[in-house]
């Protein structure tokens, strides 16, 4: 039959102006030949994709005009998963409908793309509902930011989806406010939210049909949703509120983060009992009663209110009317939250240089029996002391061995020698007649440099004072009594911390800044006050201040730049002025000291477990990498301790997710297919 139809098309004259309506009866015809026949009958030009293959069957029960014939043609293509796409020049491109929605020039007429803006329902939920309703070649894309959805499908299906969206996008919800008399609005809202939550796709509770919001100020619960769903919840709310009125007036509140001992005075003061009197009453009671401190007050209404603390479970026991219980429970809920922590790190840097130069010549000449003149040059800025040495030599010659004076002279000479440094040359002696003579030349140059670098750190809760000490306890004499004739001597001492001390109390502000009440001390032992003395000299650098620092910033708290230079010249008048030879009657000394001290601070807010791990991990790795914690076999002692004794894993900083670049948006254009022209110019049966 199809061959006959082709023969008729070949022999019949094509006169579109006089063509009449035709009846289609095509059975198992090649689709390419069918497209060619429709092109001749309608006058449209078609470009056929090489992937278009197959057979079609079309039968009409009556004559079709040109527009009807074109509509039947488009429906036949659609039934075989093909589509006609206008090319813009009056022609149509016939190709498979697969991925047609992603074409740079979307199909028009029978295949279109439209954007729908939603008002009442969210775009994601609407997209989930509409996806099963589009064809295999169609697409539904949700845009949550603009609350819009994009639908690409055949035009008749898009019209059906549009009508469905109109029905769905209607706000039929209402809002009701329910004021509670006995229950807490926050507790009732939490119960209703859990009760009405629907299961989510990931197994977690999703959003329910009714949104519940608690208003603490008026103890009111706001309900928004479908009127029927709200009406089903109203009796439940009334029943829960009534049951709260009939329950016992004693409530036990278990605290999660706050300390019951610290929270109890606050609640007592809130109810009219000063916290100071409560603390005084605790001190006057036995230990068993003070552990569970209780305070009671009688309001004007005649109802007794009592608050007790049970430290064994960190809980508060409240005996009060329901409205008072509700008020106290709301206060406890707001205060019983996880507190933030602050990691405070201090950096102390001290660099000092000391340089000294000394040069001097000392002479002595004295008669042992007083029959010779006596002359000496002695200076205070040089060592050893020539008089001490000469006195010891004279004593050796003239005093008995058991003389106390000789022992004192020997000790003075020895101390003078021990206090000398640098180059010392010269000599001392006596003539046969007992005359003492000698000369000492001393020359010294000292250069010393020191560097102190310490980084004490401490972690503490917000508004909690912390103290960190690393050093020694050095005994310092505070008193001494010898008694009568040294009969009952005793000495009192006090131990003082010498080392590094850090005391801090942080306060986190609303803007992210941190107010620090801080005291920093670095001390060390300089040595005894004098040779043979038990009294000590302690070097001390102390800073006490209050500063405001932003989270994670490093700021300088204070510093000191000190330069101290001292020069001295001791000489014999007259003789020291002689050119060249005058230097034998001089002693020069010069000392210079330069100190540079800086103290820095860096506070950091630790809000959660991730922040704590991020702050701990690099410090753990720093100590772990120290060669001192690795034994001869190569095993790390710190790792073994964590693994074998603590039976856990080392701290690790959380891995930050790599940023994902957004996919480039594909522009969607809507170009409707022009309606077919009326009138059938020609056709074949």
mmCIF file of N, CA and C in Angstrom, residues 330-445:
data_model
loop_
_atom_site.group_PDB
_atom_site.id
_atom_site.type_symbol
_atom_site.label_atom_id
_atom_site.label_comp_id
_atom_site.label_asym_id
_atom_site.label_seq_id
_atom_site.Cartn_x
_atom_site.Cartn_y
_atom_site.Cartn_z
ATOM 1 N N UNK A 330 14.074 28.404 81.962
ATOM 2 C CA UNK A 330 14.525 29.172 80.800
ATOM 3 C C UNK A 330 15.869 29.841 81.085
ATOM 4 N N UNK A 331 16.046 30.361 82.296
ATOM 5 C CA UNK A 331 17.326 30.981 82.655
ATOM 6 C C UNK A 331 18.444 29.950 82.639
ATOM 7 N N UNK A 332 18.164 28.760 83.197
ATOM 8 C CA UNK A 332 19.177 27.709 83.230
ATOM 9 C C UNK A 332 19.537 27.273 81.811
ATOM 10 N N UNK A 333 18.532 27.151 80.933
ATOM 11 C CA UNK A 333 18.795 26.726 79.559
ATOM 12 C C UNK A 333 19.709 27.707 78.836
ATOM 13 N N UNK A 334 19.509 28.993 79.082
ATOM 14 C CA UNK A 334 20.344 29.990 78.418
ATOM 15 C C UNK A 334 21.766 30.019 78.976
ATOM 16 N N UNK A 335 21.928 29.694 80.263
ATOM 17 C CA UNK A 335 23.259 29.724 80.868
ATOM 18 C C UNK A 335 23.994 28.402 80.735
ATOM 19 N N UNK A 336 23.255 27.305 80.603
ATOM 20 C CA UNK A 336 23.879 25.982 80.541
ATOM 21 C C UNK A 336 24.264 25.653 79.100
ATOM 22 N N UNK A 337 25.235 26.355 78.595
ATOM 23 C CA UNK A 337 25.721 26.156 77.227
ATOM 24 C C UNK A 337 27.212 25.870 77.280
ATOM 25 N N UNK A 338 27.693 25.290 76.218
ATOM 26 C CA UNK A 338 29.129 25.006 76.127
ATOM 27 C C UNK A 338 29.902 26.306 76.032
ATOM 28 N N UNK A 339 30.848 26.464 76.918
ATOM 29 C CA UNK A 339 31.633 27.692 76.961
ATOM 30 C C UNK A 339 32.833 27.590 76.026
ATOM 31 N N UNK A 340 33.161 28.723 75.462
ATOM 32 C CA UNK A 340 34.330 28.780 74.602
ATOM 33 C C UNK A 340 35.598 28.834 75.442
ATOM 34 N N UNK A 341 36.701 28.425 74.834
ATOM 35 C CA UNK A 341 37.996 28.436 75.495
ATOM 36 C C UNK A 341 38.937 29.384 74.756
ATOM 37 N N UNK A 342 40.006 29.740 75.430
ATOM 38 C CA UNK A 342 40.997 30.640 74.844
ATOM 39 C C UNK A 342 42.380 30.030 75.089
ATOM 40 N N UNK A 343 43.136 29.868 74.013
ATOM 41 C CA UNK A 343 44.527 29.436 74.088
ATOM 42 C C UNK A 343 45.403 30.689 74.021
ATOM 43 N N UNK A 344 46.119 30.950 75.096
ATOM 44 C CA UNK A 344 46.962 32.147 75.199
ATOM 45 C C UNK A 344 48.419 31.711 75.075
ATOM 46 N N UNK A 345 49.106 32.281 74.109
ATOM 47 C CA UNK A 345 50.515 31.981 73.875
ATOM 48 C C UNK A 345 51.313 33.275 74.018
ATOM 49 N N UNK A 346 52.343 33.236 74.869
ATOM 50 C CA UNK A 346 53.223 34.381 75.071
ATOM 51 C C UNK A 346 54.599 34.079 74.490
ATOM 52 N N UNK A 347 55.225 35.096 73.978
ATOM 53 C CA UNK A 347 56.581 34.980 73.432
ATOM 54 C C UNK A 347 57.447 36.020 74.131
ATOM 55 N N UNK A 348 58.478 35.533 74.817
ATOM 56 C CA UNK A 348 59.409 36.411 75.524
ATOM 57 C C UNK A 348 60.767 36.300 74.841
ATOM 58 N N UNK A 349 61.280 37.417 74.359
ATOM 59 C CA UNK A 349 62.573 37.462 73.666
ATOM 60 C C UNK A 349 63.459 38.478 74.385
ATOM 61 N N UNK A 350 64.620 38.022 74.857
ATOM 62 C CA UNK A 350 65.582 38.912 75.516
ATOM 63 C C UNK A 350 66.981 38.628 74.968
ATOM 64 N N UNK A 351 67.605 39.650 74.432
ATOM 65 C CA UNK A 351 68.953 39.558 73.878
ATOM 66 C C UNK A 351 69.810 40.604 74.578
ATOM 67 N N UNK A 352 70.962 40.184 75.115
ATOM 68 C CA UNK A 352 71.845 41.113 75.837
ATOM 69 C C UNK A 352 73.294 40.871 75.433
ATOM 70 N N UNK A 353 74.079 41.945 75.422
ATOM 71 C CA UNK A 353 75.510 41.911 75.129
ATOM 72 C C UNK A 353 76.240 42.692 76.216
ATOM 73 N N UNK A 354 77.350 42.122 76.698
ATOM 74 C CA UNK A 354 78.168 42.780 77.723
ATOM 75 C C UNK A 354 79.630 42.763 77.273
ATOM 76 N N UNK A 355 80.260 43.925 77.322
ATOM 77 C CA UNK A 355 81.669 44.050 76.930
ATOM 78 C C UNK A 355 82.413 44.819 78.020
ATOM 79 N N UNK A 356 83.643 44.339 78.378
ATOM 80 C CA UNK A 356 84.439 44.988 79.425
ATOM 81 C C UNK A 356 85.910 44.979 79.009
ATOM 82 N N UNK A 357 86.603 46.068 79.344
ATOM 83 C CA UNK A 357 88.041 46.186 79.076
ATOM 84 C C UNK A 357 88.704 46.825 80.297
ATOM 85 N N UNK A 358 89.818 46.216 80.734
ATOM 86 C CA UNK A 358 90.561 46.731 81.892
ATOM 87 C C UNK A 358 92.066 46.679 81.587
ATOM 88 N N UNK A 359 92.819 47.689 82.045
ATOM 89 C CA UNK A 359 94.273 47.740 81.895
ATOM 90 C C UNK A 359 94.833 48.595 83.028
ATOM 91 N N UNK A 360 95.754 48.012 83.808
ATOM 92 C CA UNK A 360 96.309 48.772 84.930
ATOM 93 C C UNK A 360 97.621 48.176 85.414
ATOM 94 N N UNK A 361 98.446 49.030 86.103
ATOM 95 C CA UNK A 361 99.739 48.628 86.662
ATOM 96 C C UNK A 361 99.767 49.079 88.124
ATOM 97 N N UNK A 362 100.146 48.145 89.012
ATOM 98 C CA UNK A 362 100.237 48.448 90.444
ATOM 99 C C UNK A 362 101.689 48.198 90.919
ATOM 100 N N UNK A 363 102.184 49.107 91.789
ATOM 101 C CA UNK A 363 103.527 48.990 92.377
ATOM 102 C C UNK A 363 103.400 48.986 93.892
ATOM 103 N N UNK A 364 104.402 48.369 94.536
ATOM 104 C CA UNK A 364 104.482 48.420 95.996
ATOM 105 C C UNK A 364 105.952 48.371 96.402
ATOM 106 N N UNK A 365 106.274 49.147 97.412
ATOM 107 C CA UNK A 365 107.627 49.172 97.981
ATOM 108 C C UNK A 365 107.472 49.524 99.455
ATOM 109 N N UNK A 366 107.934 48.622 100.323
ATOM 110 C CA UNK A 366 107.770 48.875 101.747
ATOM 111 C C UNK A 366 108.820 48.183 102.566
ATOM 112 N N UNK A 367 109.209 48.831 103.660
ATOM 113 C CA UNK A 367 110.192 48.238 104.542
ATOM 114 C C UNK A 367 109.563 47.245 105.481
ATOM 115 N N UNK A 368 110.246 46.128 105.631
ATOM 116 C CA UNK A 368 109.685 45.118 106.511
ATOM 117 C C UNK A 368 109.800 45.492 107.977
ATOM 118 N N UNK A 369 110.890 46.291 108.370
ATOM 119 C CA UNK A 369 111.089 46.636 109.771
ATOM 120 C C UNK A 369 110.849 48.117 110.022
ATOM 121 N N UNK A 370 110.271 48.784 109.028
ATOM 122 C CA UNK A 370 109.957 50.201 109.209
ATOM 123 C C UNK A 370 111.101 51.128 108.958
ATOM 124 N N UNK A 371 112.272 50.594 108.505
ATOM 125 C CA UNK A 371 113.420 51.441 108.245
ATOM 126 C C UNK A 371 113.544 51.825 106.774
ATOM 127 N N UNK A 372 112.556 51.458 105.968
ATOM 128 C CA UNK A 372 112.573 51.813 104.542
ATOM 129 C C UNK A 372 111.288 52.539 104.210
ATOM 130 N N UNK A 373 111.349 53.412 103.228
ATOM 131 C CA UNK A 373 110.110 54.135 102.874
ATOM 132 C C UNK A 373 109.054 53.174 102.317
ATOM 133 N N UNK A 374 107.807 53.633 102.389
ATOM 134 C CA UNK A 374 106.676 52.824 101.922
ATOM 135 C C UNK A 374 105.969 53.574 100.798
ATOM 136 N N UNK A 375 105.738 52.881 99.655
ATOM 137 C CA UNK A 375 105.018 53.490 98.521
ATOM 138 C C UNK A 375 104.222 52.394 97.815
ATOM 139 N N UNK A 376 103.019 52.730 97.335
ATOM 140 C CA UNK A 376 102.149 51.752 96.670
ATOM 141 C C UNK A 376 101.173 52.490 95.760
ATOM 142 N N UNK A 377 100.855 51.852 94.633
ATOM 143 C CA UNK A 377 99.744 52.310 93.766
ATOM 144 C C UNK A 377 98.692 51.212 93.757
ATOM 145 N N UNK A 378 97.489 51.533 94.171
ATOM 146 C CA UNK A 378 96.397 50.554 94.277
ATOM 147 C C UNK A 378 95.120 51.177 93.726
ATOM 148 N N UNK A 379 94.391 50.414 92.906
ATOM 149 C CA UNK A 379 93.197 50.940 92.242
ATOM 150 C C UNK A 379 92.004 50.028 92.541
ATOM 151 N N UNK A 380 90.837 50.637 92.588
ATOM 152 C CA UNK A 380 89.614 49.875 92.896
ATOM 153 C C UNK A 380 89.006 49.214 91.660
ATOM 154 N N UNK A 381 89.396 49.651 90.476
ATOM 155 C CA UNK A 381 88.801 49.099 89.255
ATOM 156 C C UNK A 381 89.639 47.996 88.635
ATOM 157 N N UNK A 382 90.494 47.393 89.443
ATOM 158 C CA UNK A 382 91.329 46.320 88.908
ATOM 159 C C UNK A 382 91.496 45.237 89.964
ATOM 160 N N UNK A 383 91.905 44.082 89.525
ATOM 161 C CA UNK A 383 92.142 42.940 90.420
ATOM 162 C C UNK A 383 93.272 42.108 89.811
ATOM 163 N N UNK A 384 94.104 41.457 90.667
ATOM 164 C CA UNK A 384 93.978 41.352 92.129
ATOM 165 C C UNK A 384 94.490 42.593 92.841
ATOM 166 N N UNK A 385 94.236 42.660 94.146
ATOM 167 C CA UNK A 385 94.655 43.787 94.962
ATOM 168 C C UNK A 385 96.083 43.532 95.431
ATOM 169 N N UNK A 386 96.979 44.435 95.075
ATOM 170 C CA UNK A 386 98.400 44.223 95.408
ATOM 171 C C UNK A 386 98.663 44.343 96.898
ATOM 172 N N UNK A 387 97.846 45.133 97.608
ATOM 173 C CA UNK A 387 98.000 45.263 99.047
ATOM 174 C C UNK A 387 97.643 43.960 99.755
ATOM 175 N N UNK A 388 96.575 43.268 99.238
ATOM 176 C CA UNK A 388 96.209 41.997 99.864
ATOM 177 C C UNK A 388 97.304 40.962 99.674
ATOM 178 N N UNK A 389 97.900 40.939 98.485
ATOM 179 C CA UNK A 389 98.979 39.981 98.248
ATOM 180 C C UNK A 389 100.213 40.319 99.083
ATOM 181 N N UNK A 390 100.559 41.594 99.159
ATOM 182 C CA UNK A 390 101.726 42.002 99.943
ATOM 183 C C UNK A 390 101.528 41.743 101.431
ATOM 184 N N UNK A 391 100.302 41.964 101.918
ATOM 185 C CA UNK A 391 100.016 41.698 103.324
ATOM 186 C C UNK A 391 100.182 40.236 103.666
ATOM 187 N N UNK A 392 99.729 39.337 102.735
ATOM 188 C CA UNK A 392 99.894 37.902 102.998
ATOM 189 C C UNK A 392 101.369 37.517 103.028
ATOM 190 N N UNK A 393 102.215 38.112 102.133
ATOM 191 C CA UNK A 393 103.650 37.795 102.117
ATOM 192 C C UNK A 393 104.323 38.300 103.392
ATOM 193 N N UNK A 394 103.942 39.509 103.795
ATOM 194 C CA UNK A 394 104.531 40.055 105.029
ATOM 195 C C UNK A 394 104.151 39.221 106.241
ATOM 196 N N UNK A 395 102.902 38.732 106.244
ATOM 197 C CA UNK A 395 102.476 37.899 107.370
ATOM 198 C C UNK A 395 103.202 36.579 107.421
ATOM 199 N N UNK A 396 103.489 36.016 106.283
ATOM 200 C CA UNK A 396 104.224 34.762 106.252
ATOM 201 C C UNK A 396 105.616 34.921 106.880
ATOM 202 N N UNK A 397 106.186 36.115 106.717
ATOM 203 C CA UNK A 397 107.534 36.335 107.214
ATOM 204 C C UNK A 397 107.575 36.708 108.691
ATOM 205 N N UNK A 398 106.513 37.294 109.199
ATOM 206 C CA UNK A 398 106.601 37.862 110.548
ATOM 207 C C UNK A 398 105.610 37.297 111.546
ATOM 208 N N UNK A 399 104.595 36.529 111.126
ATOM 209 C CA UNK A 399 103.561 36.058 112.041
ATOM 210 C C UNK A 399 103.663 34.560 112.220
ATOM 211 N N UNK A 400 103.291 34.064 113.418
ATOM 212 C CA UNK A 400 103.316 32.614 113.623
ATOM 213 C C UNK A 400 102.251 31.918 112.786
ATOM 214 N N UNK A 401 102.436 30.604 112.613
ATOM 215 C CA UNK A 401 101.547 29.848 111.726
ATOM 216 C C UNK A 401 100.131 29.786 112.271
ATOM 217 N N UNK A 402 99.991 29.776 113.580
ATOM 218 C CA UNK A 402 98.657 29.660 114.162
ATOM 219 C C UNK A 402 97.999 30.996 114.420
ATOM 220 N N UNK A 403 98.530 32.065 113.862
ATOM 221 C CA UNK A 403 97.977 33.396 114.097
ATOM 222 C C UNK A 403 96.688 33.581 113.288
ATOM 223 N N UNK A 404 95.669 34.124 113.930
ATOM 224 C CA UNK A 404 94.398 34.416 113.233
ATOM 225 C C UNK A 404 94.582 35.544 112.228
ATOM 226 N N UNK A 405 95.478 36.444 112.517
ATOM 227 C CA UNK A 405 95.736 37.538 111.564
ATOM 228 C C UNK A 405 96.317 36.990 110.273
ATOM 229 N N UNK A 406 97.218 36.016 110.404
ATOM 230 C CA UNK A 406 97.788 35.409 109.202
ATOM 231 C C UNK A 406 96.716 34.699 108.386
ATOM 232 N N UNK A 407 95.811 34.026 109.054
ATOM 233 C CA UNK A 407 94.729 33.343 108.335
ATOM 234 C C UNK A 407 93.848 34.340 107.588
ATOM 235 N N UNK A 408 93.587 35.494 108.238
ATOM 236 C CA UNK A 408 92.771 36.516 107.580
ATOM 237 C C UNK A 408 93.489 37.108 106.383
ATOM 238 N N UNK A 409 94.824 37.322 106.520
ATOM 239 C CA UNK A 409 95.570 37.860 105.385
ATOM 240 C C UNK A 409 95.602 36.870 104.224
ATOM 241 N N UNK A 410 95.750 35.596 104.527
ATOM 242 C CA UNK A 410 95.740 34.586 103.472
ATOM 243 C C UNK A 410 94.380 34.552 102.749
ATOM 244 N N UNK A 411 93.301 34.616 103.522
ATOM 245 C CA UNK A 411 91.953 34.574 102.900
ATOM 246 C C UNK A 411 91.714 35.796 102.022
ATOM 247 N N UNK A 412 92.181 36.987 102.464
ATOM 248 C CA UNK A 412 92.017 38.202 101.652
ATOM 249 C C UNK A 412 92.812 38.103 100.356
ATOM 250 N N UNK A 413 94.023 37.550 100.421
ATOM 251 C CA UNK A 413 94.833 37.405 99.209
ATOM 252 C C UNK A 413 94.216 36.397 98.247
ATOM 253 N N UNK A 414 93.693 35.299 98.804
ATOM 254 C CA UNK A 414 93.077 34.283 97.950
ATOM 255 C C UNK A 414 91.825 34.819 97.263
ATOM 256 N N UNK A 415 91.003 35.558 97.985
ATOM 257 C CA UNK A 415 89.798 36.150 97.384
ATOM 258 C C UNK A 415 90.159 37.132 96.284
ATOM 259 N N UNK A 416 91.216 37.899 96.505
ATOM 260 C CA UNK A 416 91.637 38.861 95.489
ATOM 261 C C UNK A 416 92.107 38.161 94.227
ATOM 262 N N UNK A 417 92.813 37.044 94.386
ATOM 263 C CA UNK A 417 93.267 36.299 93.215
ATOM 264 C C UNK A 417 92.106 35.632 92.481
ATOM 265 N N UNK A 418 91.155 35.087 93.237
ATOM 266 C CA UNK A 418 90.005 34.425 92.596
ATOM 267 C C UNK A 418 89.119 35.416 91.849
ATOM 268 N N UNK A 419 89.117 36.661 92.272
ATOM 269 C CA UNK A 419 88.295 37.664 91.601
ATOM 270 C C UNK A 419 88.932 38.270 90.384
ATOM 271 N N UNK A 420 90.136 37.884 90.050
ATOM 272 C CA UNK A 420 90.841 38.450 88.904
ATOM 273 C C UNK A 420 90.599 37.590 87.675
ATOM 274 N N UNK A 421 90.656 38.198 86.511
ATOM 275 C CA UNK A 421 90.556 37.476 85.251
ATOM 276 C C UNK A 421 91.411 38.194 84.219
ATOM 277 N N UNK A 422 91.515 37.598 83.040
ATOM 278 C CA UNK A 422 92.336 38.190 82.016
ATOM 279 C C UNK A 422 93.807 37.825 82.202
ATOM 280 N N UNK A 423 94.664 38.692 81.708
ATOM 281 C CA UNK A 423 96.108 38.494 81.797
ATOM 282 C C UNK A 423 96.628 39.202 83.041
ATOM 283 N N UNK A 424 97.362 38.446 83.900
ATOM 284 C CA UNK A 424 97.959 39.002 85.121
ATOM 285 C C UNK A 424 99.441 38.606 85.115
ATOM 286 N N UNK A 425 100.288 39.581 85.246
ATOM 287 C CA UNK A 425 101.729 39.310 85.280
ATOM 288 C C UNK A 425 102.387 40.264 86.278
ATOM 289 N N UNK A 426 103.541 39.910 86.716
ATOM 290 C CA UNK A 426 104.237 40.725 87.702
ATOM 291 C C UNK A 426 104.953 39.844 88.707
ATOM 292 N N UNK A 427 105.292 40.416 89.843
ATOM 293 C CA UNK A 427 105.966 39.644 90.860
ATOM 294 C C UNK A 427 106.032 40.384 92.175
ATOM 295 N N UNK A 428 106.182 39.623 93.267
ATOM 296 C CA UNK A 428 106.312 40.154 94.610
ATOM 297 C C UNK A 428 107.468 39.425 95.304
ATOM 298 N N UNK A 429 108.192 40.161 96.168
ATOM 299 C CA UNK A 429 109.286 39.535 96.893
ATOM 300 C C UNK A 429 109.808 40.438 97.991
ATOM 301 N N UNK A 430 110.838 39.940 98.673
ATOM 302 C CA UNK A 430 111.448 40.707 99.764
ATOM 303 C C UNK A 430 112.966 40.655 99.639
ATOM 304 N N UNK A 431 113.595 41.732 100.088
ATOM 305 C CA UNK A 431 115.049 41.754 100.184
ATOM 306 C C UNK A 431 115.486 41.141 101.518
ATOM 307 N N UNK A 432 116.800 41.021 101.669
ATOM 308 C CA UNK A 432 117.324 40.410 102.893
ATOM 309 C C UNK A 432 116.978 41.218 104.130
ATOM 310 N N UNK A 433 116.841 42.489 103.949
ATOM 311 C CA UNK A 433 116.510 43.329 105.088
ATOM 312 C C UNK A 433 115.014 43.399 105.365
ATOM 313 N N UNK A 434 114.232 42.609 104.610
ATOM 314 C CA UNK A 434 112.786 42.577 104.855
ATOM 315 C C UNK A 434 111.988 43.546 104.016
ATOM 316 N N UNK A 435 112.642 44.255 103.132
ATOM 317 C CA UNK A 435 111.911 45.204 102.288
ATOM 318 C C UNK A 435 111.087 44.446 101.257
ATOM 319 N N UNK A 436 109.796 44.854 101.129
ATOM 320 C CA UNK A 436 108.870 44.209 100.192
ATOM 321 C C UNK A 436 108.810 45.051 98.922
ATOM 322 N N UNK A 437 108.901 44.362 97.805
ATOM 323 C CA UNK A 437 108.760 45.064 96.534
ATOM 324 C C UNK A 437 107.899 44.185 95.612
ATOM 325 N N UNK A 438 107.244 44.822 94.611
ATOM 326 C CA UNK A 438 106.429 44.042 93.668
ATOM 327 C C UNK A 438 105.733 44.924 92.649
ATOM 328 N N UNK A 439 105.270 44.272 91.618
ATOM 329 C CA UNK A 439 104.537 44.957 90.553
ATOM 330 C C UNK A 439 103.547 43.955 89.943
ATOM 331 N N UNK A 440 102.336 44.431 89.632
ATOM 332 C CA UNK A 440 101.304 43.602 88.991
ATOM 333 C C UNK A 440 100.756 44.367 87.794
ATOM 334 N N UNK A 441 100.718 43.701 86.676
ATOM 335 C CA UNK A 441 100.101 44.253 85.458
ATOM 336 C C UNK A 441 98.917 43.365 85.102
ATOM 337 N N UNK A 442 97.758 43.947 84.986
ATOM 338 C CA UNK A 442 96.559 43.168 84.596
ATOM 339 C C UNK A 442 95.924 43.777 83.353
ATOM 340 N N UNK A 443 95.508 42.908 82.421
ATOM 341 C CA UNK A 443 94.830 43.327 81.184
ATOM 342 C C UNK A 443 93.738 42.299 80.884
ATOM 343 N N UNK A 444 92.532 42.764 80.627
ATOM 344 C CA UNK A 444 91.407 41.850 80.405
ATOM 345 C C UNK A 444 90.433 42.487 79.411
ATOM 346 N N UNK A 445 89.832 41.612 78.624
ATOM 347 C CA UNK A 445 88.753 42.031 77.721
ATOM 348 C C UNK A 445 87.670 40.945 77.759
#
